XYZ file of C-alpha atoms in Angstrom:
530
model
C 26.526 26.011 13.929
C 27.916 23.675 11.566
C 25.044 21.628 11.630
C 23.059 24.612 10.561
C 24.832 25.036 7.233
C 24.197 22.173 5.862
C 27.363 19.989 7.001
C 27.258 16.869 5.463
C 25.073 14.053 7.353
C 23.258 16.893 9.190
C 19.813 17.531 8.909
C 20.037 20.300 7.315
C 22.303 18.855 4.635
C 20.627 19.938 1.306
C 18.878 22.724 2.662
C 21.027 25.275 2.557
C 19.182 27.966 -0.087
C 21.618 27.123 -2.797
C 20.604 23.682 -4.019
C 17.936 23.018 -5.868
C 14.175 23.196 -4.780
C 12.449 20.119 -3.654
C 8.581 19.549 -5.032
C 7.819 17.478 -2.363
C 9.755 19.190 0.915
C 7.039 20.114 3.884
C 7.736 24.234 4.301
C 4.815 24.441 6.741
C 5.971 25.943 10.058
C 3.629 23.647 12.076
C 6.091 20.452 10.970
C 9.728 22.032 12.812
C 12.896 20.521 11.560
C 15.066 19.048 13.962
C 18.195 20.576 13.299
C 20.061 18.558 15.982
C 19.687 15.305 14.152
C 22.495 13.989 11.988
C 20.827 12.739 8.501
C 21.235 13.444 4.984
C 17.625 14.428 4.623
C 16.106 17.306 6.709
C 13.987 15.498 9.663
C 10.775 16.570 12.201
C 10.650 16.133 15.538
C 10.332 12.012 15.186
C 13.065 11.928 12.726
C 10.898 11.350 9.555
C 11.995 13.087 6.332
C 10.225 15.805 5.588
C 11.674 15.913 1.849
C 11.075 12.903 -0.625
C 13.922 12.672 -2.800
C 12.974 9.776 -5.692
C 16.580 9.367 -7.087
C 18.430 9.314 -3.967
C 19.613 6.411 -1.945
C 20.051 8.052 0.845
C 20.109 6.097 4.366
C 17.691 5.347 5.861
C 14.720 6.927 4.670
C 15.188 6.443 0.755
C 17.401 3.475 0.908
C 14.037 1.930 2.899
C 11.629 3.510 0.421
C 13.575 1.818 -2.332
C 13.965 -1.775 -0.606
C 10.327 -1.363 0.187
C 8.835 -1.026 -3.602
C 11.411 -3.143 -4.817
C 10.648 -6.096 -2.743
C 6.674 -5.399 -3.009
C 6.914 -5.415 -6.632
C 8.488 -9.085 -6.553
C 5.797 -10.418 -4.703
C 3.283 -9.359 -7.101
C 5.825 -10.032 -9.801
C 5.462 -13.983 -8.636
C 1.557 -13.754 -7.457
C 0.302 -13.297 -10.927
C 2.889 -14.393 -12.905
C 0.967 -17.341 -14.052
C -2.170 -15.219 -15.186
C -0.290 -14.097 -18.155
C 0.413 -18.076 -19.079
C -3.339 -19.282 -18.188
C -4.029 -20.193 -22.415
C -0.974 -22.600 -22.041
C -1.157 -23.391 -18.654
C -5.138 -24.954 -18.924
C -4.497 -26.613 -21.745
C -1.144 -28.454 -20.106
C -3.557 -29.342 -16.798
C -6.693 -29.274 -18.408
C -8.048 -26.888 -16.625
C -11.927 -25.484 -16.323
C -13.147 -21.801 -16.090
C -14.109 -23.156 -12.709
C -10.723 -24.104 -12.304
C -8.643 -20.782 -13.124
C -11.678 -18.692 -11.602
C -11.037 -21.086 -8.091
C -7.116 -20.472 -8.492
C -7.179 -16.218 -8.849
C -9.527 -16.697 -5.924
C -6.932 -18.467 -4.086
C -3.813 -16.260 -5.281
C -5.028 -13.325 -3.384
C -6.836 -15.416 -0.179
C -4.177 -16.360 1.341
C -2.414 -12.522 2.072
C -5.866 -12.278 3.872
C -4.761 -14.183 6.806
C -0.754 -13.273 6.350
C -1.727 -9.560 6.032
C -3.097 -9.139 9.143
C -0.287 -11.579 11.105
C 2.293 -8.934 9.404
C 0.340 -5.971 11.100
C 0.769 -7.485 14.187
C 4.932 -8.196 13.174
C 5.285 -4.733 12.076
C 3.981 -2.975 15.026
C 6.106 -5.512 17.426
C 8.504 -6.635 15.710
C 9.500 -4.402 12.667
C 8.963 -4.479 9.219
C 12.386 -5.091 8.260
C 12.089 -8.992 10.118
C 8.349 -9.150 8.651
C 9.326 -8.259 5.174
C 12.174 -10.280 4.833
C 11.291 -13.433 6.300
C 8.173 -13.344 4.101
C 9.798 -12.712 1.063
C 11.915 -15.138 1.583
C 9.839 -18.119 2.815
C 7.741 -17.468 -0.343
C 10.472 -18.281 -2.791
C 10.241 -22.448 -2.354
C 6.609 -21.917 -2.958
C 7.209 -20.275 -6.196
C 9.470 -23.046 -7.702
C 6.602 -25.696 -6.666
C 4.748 -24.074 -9.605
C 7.540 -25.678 -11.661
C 6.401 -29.207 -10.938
C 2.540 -28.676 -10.707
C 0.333 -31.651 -12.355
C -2.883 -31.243 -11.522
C -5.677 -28.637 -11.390
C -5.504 -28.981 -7.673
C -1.801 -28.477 -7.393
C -1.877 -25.772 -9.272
C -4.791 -23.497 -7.337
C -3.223 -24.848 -3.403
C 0.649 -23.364 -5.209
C -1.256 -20.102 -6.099
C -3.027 -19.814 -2.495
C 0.392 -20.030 -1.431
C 2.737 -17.951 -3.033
C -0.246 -15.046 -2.672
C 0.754 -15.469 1.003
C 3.650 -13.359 -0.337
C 1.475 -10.078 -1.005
C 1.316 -9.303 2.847
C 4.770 -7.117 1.928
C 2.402 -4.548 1.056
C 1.381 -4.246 4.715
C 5.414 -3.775 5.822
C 5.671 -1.604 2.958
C 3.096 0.710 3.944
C 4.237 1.036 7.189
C 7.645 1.657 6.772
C 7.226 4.214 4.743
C 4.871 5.598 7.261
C 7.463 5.392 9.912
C 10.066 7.134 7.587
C 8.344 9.869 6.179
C 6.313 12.807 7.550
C 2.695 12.742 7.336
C 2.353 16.364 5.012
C 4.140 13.817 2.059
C 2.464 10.167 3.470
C 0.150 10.273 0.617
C 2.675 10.794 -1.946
C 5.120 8.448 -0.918
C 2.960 5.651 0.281
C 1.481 5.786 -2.678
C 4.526 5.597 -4.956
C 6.050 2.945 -2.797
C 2.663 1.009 -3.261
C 1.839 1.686 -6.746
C 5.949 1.053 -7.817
C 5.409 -2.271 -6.272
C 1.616 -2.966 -7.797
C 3.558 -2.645 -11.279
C 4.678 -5.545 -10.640
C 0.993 -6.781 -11.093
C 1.688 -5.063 -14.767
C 5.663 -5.925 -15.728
C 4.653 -10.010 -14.808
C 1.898 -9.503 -17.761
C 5.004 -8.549 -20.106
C 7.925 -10.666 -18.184
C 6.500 -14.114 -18.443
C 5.241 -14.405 -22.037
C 8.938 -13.015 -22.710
C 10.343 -15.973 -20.924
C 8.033 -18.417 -22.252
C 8.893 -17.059 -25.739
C 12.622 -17.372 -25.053
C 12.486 -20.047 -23.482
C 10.856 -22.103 -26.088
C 13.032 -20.737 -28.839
C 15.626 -22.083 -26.621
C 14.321 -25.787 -27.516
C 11.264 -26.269 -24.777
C 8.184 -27.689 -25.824
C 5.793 -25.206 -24.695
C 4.553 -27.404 -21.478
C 7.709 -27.270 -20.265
C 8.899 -23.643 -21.103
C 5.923 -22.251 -19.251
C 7.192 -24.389 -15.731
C 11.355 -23.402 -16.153
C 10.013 -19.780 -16.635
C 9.361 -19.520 -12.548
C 12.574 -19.894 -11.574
C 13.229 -16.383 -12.240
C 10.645 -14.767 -9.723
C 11.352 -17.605 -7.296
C 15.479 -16.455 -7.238
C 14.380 -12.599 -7.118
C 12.411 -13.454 -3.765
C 15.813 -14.758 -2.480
C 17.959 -12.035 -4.007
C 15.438 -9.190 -2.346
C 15.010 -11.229 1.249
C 18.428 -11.156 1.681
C 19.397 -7.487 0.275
C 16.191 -6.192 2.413
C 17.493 -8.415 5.875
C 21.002 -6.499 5.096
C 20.441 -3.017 4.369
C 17.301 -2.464 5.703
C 16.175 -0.163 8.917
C 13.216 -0.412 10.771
C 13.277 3.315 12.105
C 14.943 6.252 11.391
C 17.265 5.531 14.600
C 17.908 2.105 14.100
C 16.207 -1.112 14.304
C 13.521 -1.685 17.105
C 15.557 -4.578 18.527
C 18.326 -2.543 19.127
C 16.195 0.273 20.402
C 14.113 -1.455 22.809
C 17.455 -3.002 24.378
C 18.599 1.050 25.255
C 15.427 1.858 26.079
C 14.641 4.156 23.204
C 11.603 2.479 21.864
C 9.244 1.209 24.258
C 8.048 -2.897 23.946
C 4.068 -2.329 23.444
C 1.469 -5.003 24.262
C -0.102 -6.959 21.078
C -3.932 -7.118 23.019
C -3.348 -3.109 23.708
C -2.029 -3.134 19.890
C -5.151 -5.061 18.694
C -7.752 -3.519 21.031
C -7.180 -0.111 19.607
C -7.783 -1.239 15.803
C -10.363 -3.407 15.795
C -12.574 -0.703 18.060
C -11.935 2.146 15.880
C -14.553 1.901 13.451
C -12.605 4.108 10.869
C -10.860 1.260 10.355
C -13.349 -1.265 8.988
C -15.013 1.281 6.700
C -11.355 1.657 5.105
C -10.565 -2.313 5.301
C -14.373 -1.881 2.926
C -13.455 0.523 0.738
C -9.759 -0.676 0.239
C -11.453 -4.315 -0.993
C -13.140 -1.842 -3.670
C -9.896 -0.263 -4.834
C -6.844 -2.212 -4.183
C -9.601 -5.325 -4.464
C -10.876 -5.262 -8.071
C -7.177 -4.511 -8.908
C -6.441 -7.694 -7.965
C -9.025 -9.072 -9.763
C -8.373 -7.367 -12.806
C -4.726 -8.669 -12.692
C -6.413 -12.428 -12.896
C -8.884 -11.798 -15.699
C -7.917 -8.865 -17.951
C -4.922 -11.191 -19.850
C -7.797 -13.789 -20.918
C -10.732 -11.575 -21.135
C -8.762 -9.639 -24.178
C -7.443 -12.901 -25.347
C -10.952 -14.515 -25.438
C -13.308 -11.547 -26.611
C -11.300 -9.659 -29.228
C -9.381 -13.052 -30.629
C -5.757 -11.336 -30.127
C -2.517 -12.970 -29.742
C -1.684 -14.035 -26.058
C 1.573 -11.688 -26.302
C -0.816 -8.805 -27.699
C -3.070 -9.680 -24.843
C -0.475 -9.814 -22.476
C 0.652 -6.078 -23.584
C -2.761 -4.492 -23.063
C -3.410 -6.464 -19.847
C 0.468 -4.965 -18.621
C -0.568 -1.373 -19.206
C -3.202 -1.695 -16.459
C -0.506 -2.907 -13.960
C 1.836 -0.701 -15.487
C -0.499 2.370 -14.722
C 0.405 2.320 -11.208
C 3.937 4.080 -12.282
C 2.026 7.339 -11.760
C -1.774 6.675 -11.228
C -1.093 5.540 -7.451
C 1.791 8.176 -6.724
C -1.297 10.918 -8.325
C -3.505 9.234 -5.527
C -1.291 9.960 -2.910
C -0.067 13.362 -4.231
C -3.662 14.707 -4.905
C -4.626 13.611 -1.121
C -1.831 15.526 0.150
C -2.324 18.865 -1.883
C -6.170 18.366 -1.159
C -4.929 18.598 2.382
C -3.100 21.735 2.237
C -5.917 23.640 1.832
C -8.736 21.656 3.205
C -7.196 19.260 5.662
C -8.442 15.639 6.124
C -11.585 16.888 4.973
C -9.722 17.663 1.316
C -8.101 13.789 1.421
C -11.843 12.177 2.278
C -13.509 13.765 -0.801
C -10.185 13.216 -2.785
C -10.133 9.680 -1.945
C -14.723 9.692 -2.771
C -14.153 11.026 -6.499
C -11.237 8.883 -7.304
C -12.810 5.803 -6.126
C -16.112 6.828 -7.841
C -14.469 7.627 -11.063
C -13.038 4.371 -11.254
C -16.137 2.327 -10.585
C -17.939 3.979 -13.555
C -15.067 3.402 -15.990
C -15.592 -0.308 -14.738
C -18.854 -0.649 -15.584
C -18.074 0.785 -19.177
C -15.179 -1.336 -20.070
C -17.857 -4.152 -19.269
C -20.172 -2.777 -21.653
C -17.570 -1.439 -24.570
C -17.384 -3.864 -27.740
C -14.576 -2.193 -30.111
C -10.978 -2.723 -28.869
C -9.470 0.516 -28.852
C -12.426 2.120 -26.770
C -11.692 -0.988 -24.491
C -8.451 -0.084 -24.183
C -8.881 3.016 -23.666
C -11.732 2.576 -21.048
C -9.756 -0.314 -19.299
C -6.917 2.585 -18.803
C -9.147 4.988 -17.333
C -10.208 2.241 -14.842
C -7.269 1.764 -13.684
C -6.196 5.451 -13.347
C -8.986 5.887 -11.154
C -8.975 2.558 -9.072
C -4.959 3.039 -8.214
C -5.293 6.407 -7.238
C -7.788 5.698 -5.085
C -5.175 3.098 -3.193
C -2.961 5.931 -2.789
C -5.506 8.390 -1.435
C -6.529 5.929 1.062
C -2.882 5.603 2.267
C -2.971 9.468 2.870
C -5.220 8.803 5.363
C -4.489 5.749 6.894
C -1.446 7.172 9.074
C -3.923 9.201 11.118
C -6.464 6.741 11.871
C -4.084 5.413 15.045
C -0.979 6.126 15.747
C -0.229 3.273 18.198
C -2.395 0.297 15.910
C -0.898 1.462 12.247
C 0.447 -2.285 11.720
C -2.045 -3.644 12.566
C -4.470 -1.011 10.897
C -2.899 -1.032 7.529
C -2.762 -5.110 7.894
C -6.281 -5.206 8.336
C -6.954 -2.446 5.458
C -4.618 -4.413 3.243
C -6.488 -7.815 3.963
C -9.550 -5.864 3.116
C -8.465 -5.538 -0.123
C -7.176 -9.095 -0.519
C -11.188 -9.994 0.949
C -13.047 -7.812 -1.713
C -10.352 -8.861 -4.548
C -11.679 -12.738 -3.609
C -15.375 -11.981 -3.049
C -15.564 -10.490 -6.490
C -13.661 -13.260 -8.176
C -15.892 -15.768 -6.265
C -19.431 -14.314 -7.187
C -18.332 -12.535 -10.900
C -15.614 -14.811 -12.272
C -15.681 -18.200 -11.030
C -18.415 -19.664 -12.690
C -20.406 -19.156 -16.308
C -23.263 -17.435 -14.394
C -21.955 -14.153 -15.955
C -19.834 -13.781 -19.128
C -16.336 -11.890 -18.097
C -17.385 -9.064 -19.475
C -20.854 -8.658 -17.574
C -18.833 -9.892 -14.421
C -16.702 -6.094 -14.957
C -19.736 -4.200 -15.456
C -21.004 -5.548 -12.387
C -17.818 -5.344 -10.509
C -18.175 -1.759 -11.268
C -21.548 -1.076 -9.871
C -20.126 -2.632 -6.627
C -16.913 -0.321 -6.066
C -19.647 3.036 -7.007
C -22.008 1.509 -3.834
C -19.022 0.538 -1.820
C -16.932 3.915 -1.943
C -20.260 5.808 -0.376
C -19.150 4.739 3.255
C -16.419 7.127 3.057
C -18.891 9.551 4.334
C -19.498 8.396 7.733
C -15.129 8.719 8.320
C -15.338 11.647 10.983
C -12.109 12.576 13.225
C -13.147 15.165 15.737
C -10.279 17.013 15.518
C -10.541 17.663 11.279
C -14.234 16.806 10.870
C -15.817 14.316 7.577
C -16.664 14.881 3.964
C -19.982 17.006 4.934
C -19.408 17.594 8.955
C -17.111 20.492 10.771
C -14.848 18.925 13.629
C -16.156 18.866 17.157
C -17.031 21.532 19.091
C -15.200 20.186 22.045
C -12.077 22.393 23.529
C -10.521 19.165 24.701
C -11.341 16.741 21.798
C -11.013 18.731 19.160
C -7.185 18.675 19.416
C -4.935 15.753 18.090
C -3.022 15.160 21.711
C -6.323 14.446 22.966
C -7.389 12.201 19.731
C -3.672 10.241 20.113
C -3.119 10.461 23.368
C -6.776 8.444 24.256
C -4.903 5.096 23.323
C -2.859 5.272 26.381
C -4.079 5.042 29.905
C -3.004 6.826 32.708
C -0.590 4.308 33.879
C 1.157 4.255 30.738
C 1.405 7.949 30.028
C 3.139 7.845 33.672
C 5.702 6.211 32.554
C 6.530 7.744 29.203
C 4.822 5.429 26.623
C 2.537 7.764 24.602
C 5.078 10.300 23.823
C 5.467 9.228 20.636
C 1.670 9.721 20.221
C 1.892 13.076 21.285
C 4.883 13.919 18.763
C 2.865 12.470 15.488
C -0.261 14.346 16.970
C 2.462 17.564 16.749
C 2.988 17.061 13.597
C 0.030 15.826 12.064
C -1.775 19.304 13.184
C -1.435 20.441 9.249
C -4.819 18.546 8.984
C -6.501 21.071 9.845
C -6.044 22.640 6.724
C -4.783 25.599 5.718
C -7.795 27.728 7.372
C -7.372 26.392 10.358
C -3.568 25.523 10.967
C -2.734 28.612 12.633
C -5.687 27.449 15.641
C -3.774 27.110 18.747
C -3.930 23.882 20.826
C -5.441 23.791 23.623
C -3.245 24.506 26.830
C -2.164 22.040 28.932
C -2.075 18.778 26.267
C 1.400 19.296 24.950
C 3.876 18.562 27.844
C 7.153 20.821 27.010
C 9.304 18.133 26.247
C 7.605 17.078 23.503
């Protein structure tokens, strides 16, 4: 009875009715906690936390959150850390529009490719090996910038070190095996959007740098290069503190697990099979490119577009292009949170047309910072872009937990390489050439996310329903064991392998919303020991 009390390392330490309310706990009665588990955060039935405590470090579900944004936010820290410098930087390697279009292009191209392999690490592996190893492999590539001579040198160093970005995909799903899915939304998207300032703070860190740097006695050609050596050491720094202190589940670390038998080995083709054939998972790969994509793309051009169009300084330019980065502080968090409130009430129905007007929103403030000519309504316009655009990457990480329980890795690696796919299509058609002036490229960019977002429509789970459909009138498939427990065949349910299916599907039945959560499951699907 201890235990129940609120002894310290319990479960129930912290909820004891005399500490101070959570905002974020999960009070629902369909999400149990387990109150035989022994962690400083009160846990369901698979050991996520079901509270999401920002300040605390507690181990491991906030020491991973923290680890997880931290590291994210050096990658993109690194990734655009030379957008900031392009003035200097094109007129050191004489570079052409062509040139610096073909290199932001290649900075988010190559987490294309690495974003799927980490799906595949994640689910296998563990995102602890995946995010580390990346991390840290990326840090050589980021000094090369230092010694760069050539236009080509400097777009194939850029192609690399974007290679980096694929944390977000380790990221995602850490926090998604961490955390339980009434709060997903929230604190995927805080993790995420923490990590996407880095996107913001490079904007304001590497002019800063340059500046010292050159008062230190540089000539600017060479203060831009020495300036890398501080993202390339915080890559180290983070690989090693996330390889250290990091977990890859709430028990332990899969390697460890799968040796006692606690966590089953799975099969990469059975992995694979299940994500590319649910078509929910393409139409989100689409609409992430429109969201987390033209993010990316504003990171590349936003610096010079200010720079070029209004005539400001390149440190003024570099402030205004670091509050759109910046804006992910709360604007991707607000995603997340808004998809999970929308669900209280109105299920996964409430996070689809959450994640529809965000999205939406976004794409029109797009076209009108293309079309705005005084600064401050550009400013102000280029803000409300990228309020809506980052809260729409949070909203669609409220939903991408439930699309497969089994794929997730690979799921949110194919999402997240959807986003690095749109972020280089746009760059390719609006901003690598002088077809279209920068600012008509925007407008356009715009028009794209409003058409792209409309998908979203045709996302039905039969067990929730869509945006405009009620769920299936089926006894048996309108449950979640039924929706979950599908990616197992009968030989592996025989020997245990879906149960962790069928406890997500247990406590993932608050999608039904809050008219609905009280319908009972079908008999039969739930075996007791679940």
């Amino acid at each position: 009875m201890a235990n129940e009390v609120g002894e310290p390392g319990s479960s129930m330490h912290g909820v004891t009715g005399r500490e101070q309310t959570f905002a974020f706990a999960v009070t629902s009665p369909a999400v149990p906690t387990d109150l035989t588990a022994k962690f400083a955060l009160p846990v369901d039935s698979e050991h996520k936390a079901k509270v999401f405590k920002l300040f605390s470090f507690a181990n491991p579900h906030m020491r991973t959150f923290h680890l997880s944004w931290i590291s994210f936010f050096t990658c993109f820290v690194s990734t655009f850390a030379a957008a900031p410098l392009v003035p200097i930087i094109r007129d050191n390697l004489n570079l052409t529009k062509s040139d610096i279009g073909n290199a932001g292009v290649a900075s988010v191209s190559g987490s294309i490719f690495s974003r799927l392999v980490m799906g595949a690490v994640c689910d296998l592996l563990g995102p602890r090996y995946g995010c580390a190893f990346l991390i840290m492999l990326a840090a050589p590539t980021v000094f090369c910038m230092c010694f760069v001579s050539s236009a080509g040198g400097y777009i194939a160093v850029r192609f690399m070190i974007g290679f980096s970005l694929a944390t977000f995909v380790s990221c995602q799903f850490w926090m998604s095996t961490m955390f339980n899915s009434k709060i997903i939304g929230l604190v995927n998207g805080t993790a995420a959007g923490w990590g996407n300032m880095g996107g913001g703070a490079t904007q304001l860190l590497m002019p800063l740098l340059y500046d010292i740097i050159q008062r230190a006695g540089a000539t600017p050609f060479t203060a831009w290069r020495i300036a890398f050596f501080i993202p390339g050491w915080l890559h180290i720094i983070m690989g090693i503190l996330v390889l250290t202190l990091g977990q890859d589940l709430p028990d332990g670390n899969r390697g460890a697990l799968q040796k006692k038998g606690n966590v089953a080995q799975d099969k990469f083709s059975k992995v694979l099979w299940y994500a590319i054939t649910n078509y929910r998972t393409w139409i989100f790969a689409l609409l992430y490119g429109y969201s987390m994509g033209v993010e990316l793309s504003t990171d590349n051009v936003i610096a010079e577009y200010f720079y070029d169009r209004f005539d400001l300084q390149l440190h003024t330019a570099g402030i205004i292009a670091a509050s759109f980065g910046m804006a992910n502080f709360f604007a991707r968090p607000f995603g997340g949170f808004a998809s999970d409130f929308a669900a209280r009430r109105f299920g996964m129905r409430g996070r689809l047309w959450t994640l529809w007007i965000l999205q939406t929103l976004g794409g029109v403030f797009c076209i009108l910072l293309g079309l705005v000519g005084s600064l401050p309504l550009a400013v102000a316009t280029m803000i409300l872009f990228s309020i809506g655009a980052q809260s729409a990457c949070g909203a669609t990480f409220g939903i991408i937990p439930f699309i497969s329980r089994r794929s997730l890795g690979i799921i949110s690696g194919l999402t997240g390489a959807g986003g690095n796919f749109g972020s280089g299509l746009t760059q390719l058609i609006f901003f690598s050439s002088t077809r279209f002036s920068t600012a008509k490229g925007i407008t356009l960019m715009g028009v794209m996310i409003v058409c792209c977002t409309l998908p979203v429509t045709l996302v039905h789970f039969p067990q929730w329903g869509s945006m405009f459909l009620p769920p299936s009138k089926d006894a048996v498939k309108a449950n979640e064991e039924y929706y979950y427990g599908s990616e197992w065949n009968e030989e592996e349910k025989r020997k245990g392998l879906h149960e962790g299916s069928l406890k997500f599907a247990e406590n993932s039945r608050a999608e039904r919303g809050r008219r609905v959560a009280a319908a009972p499951t079908p008999p039969n699907l739930t075996p007791d020991h679940v």
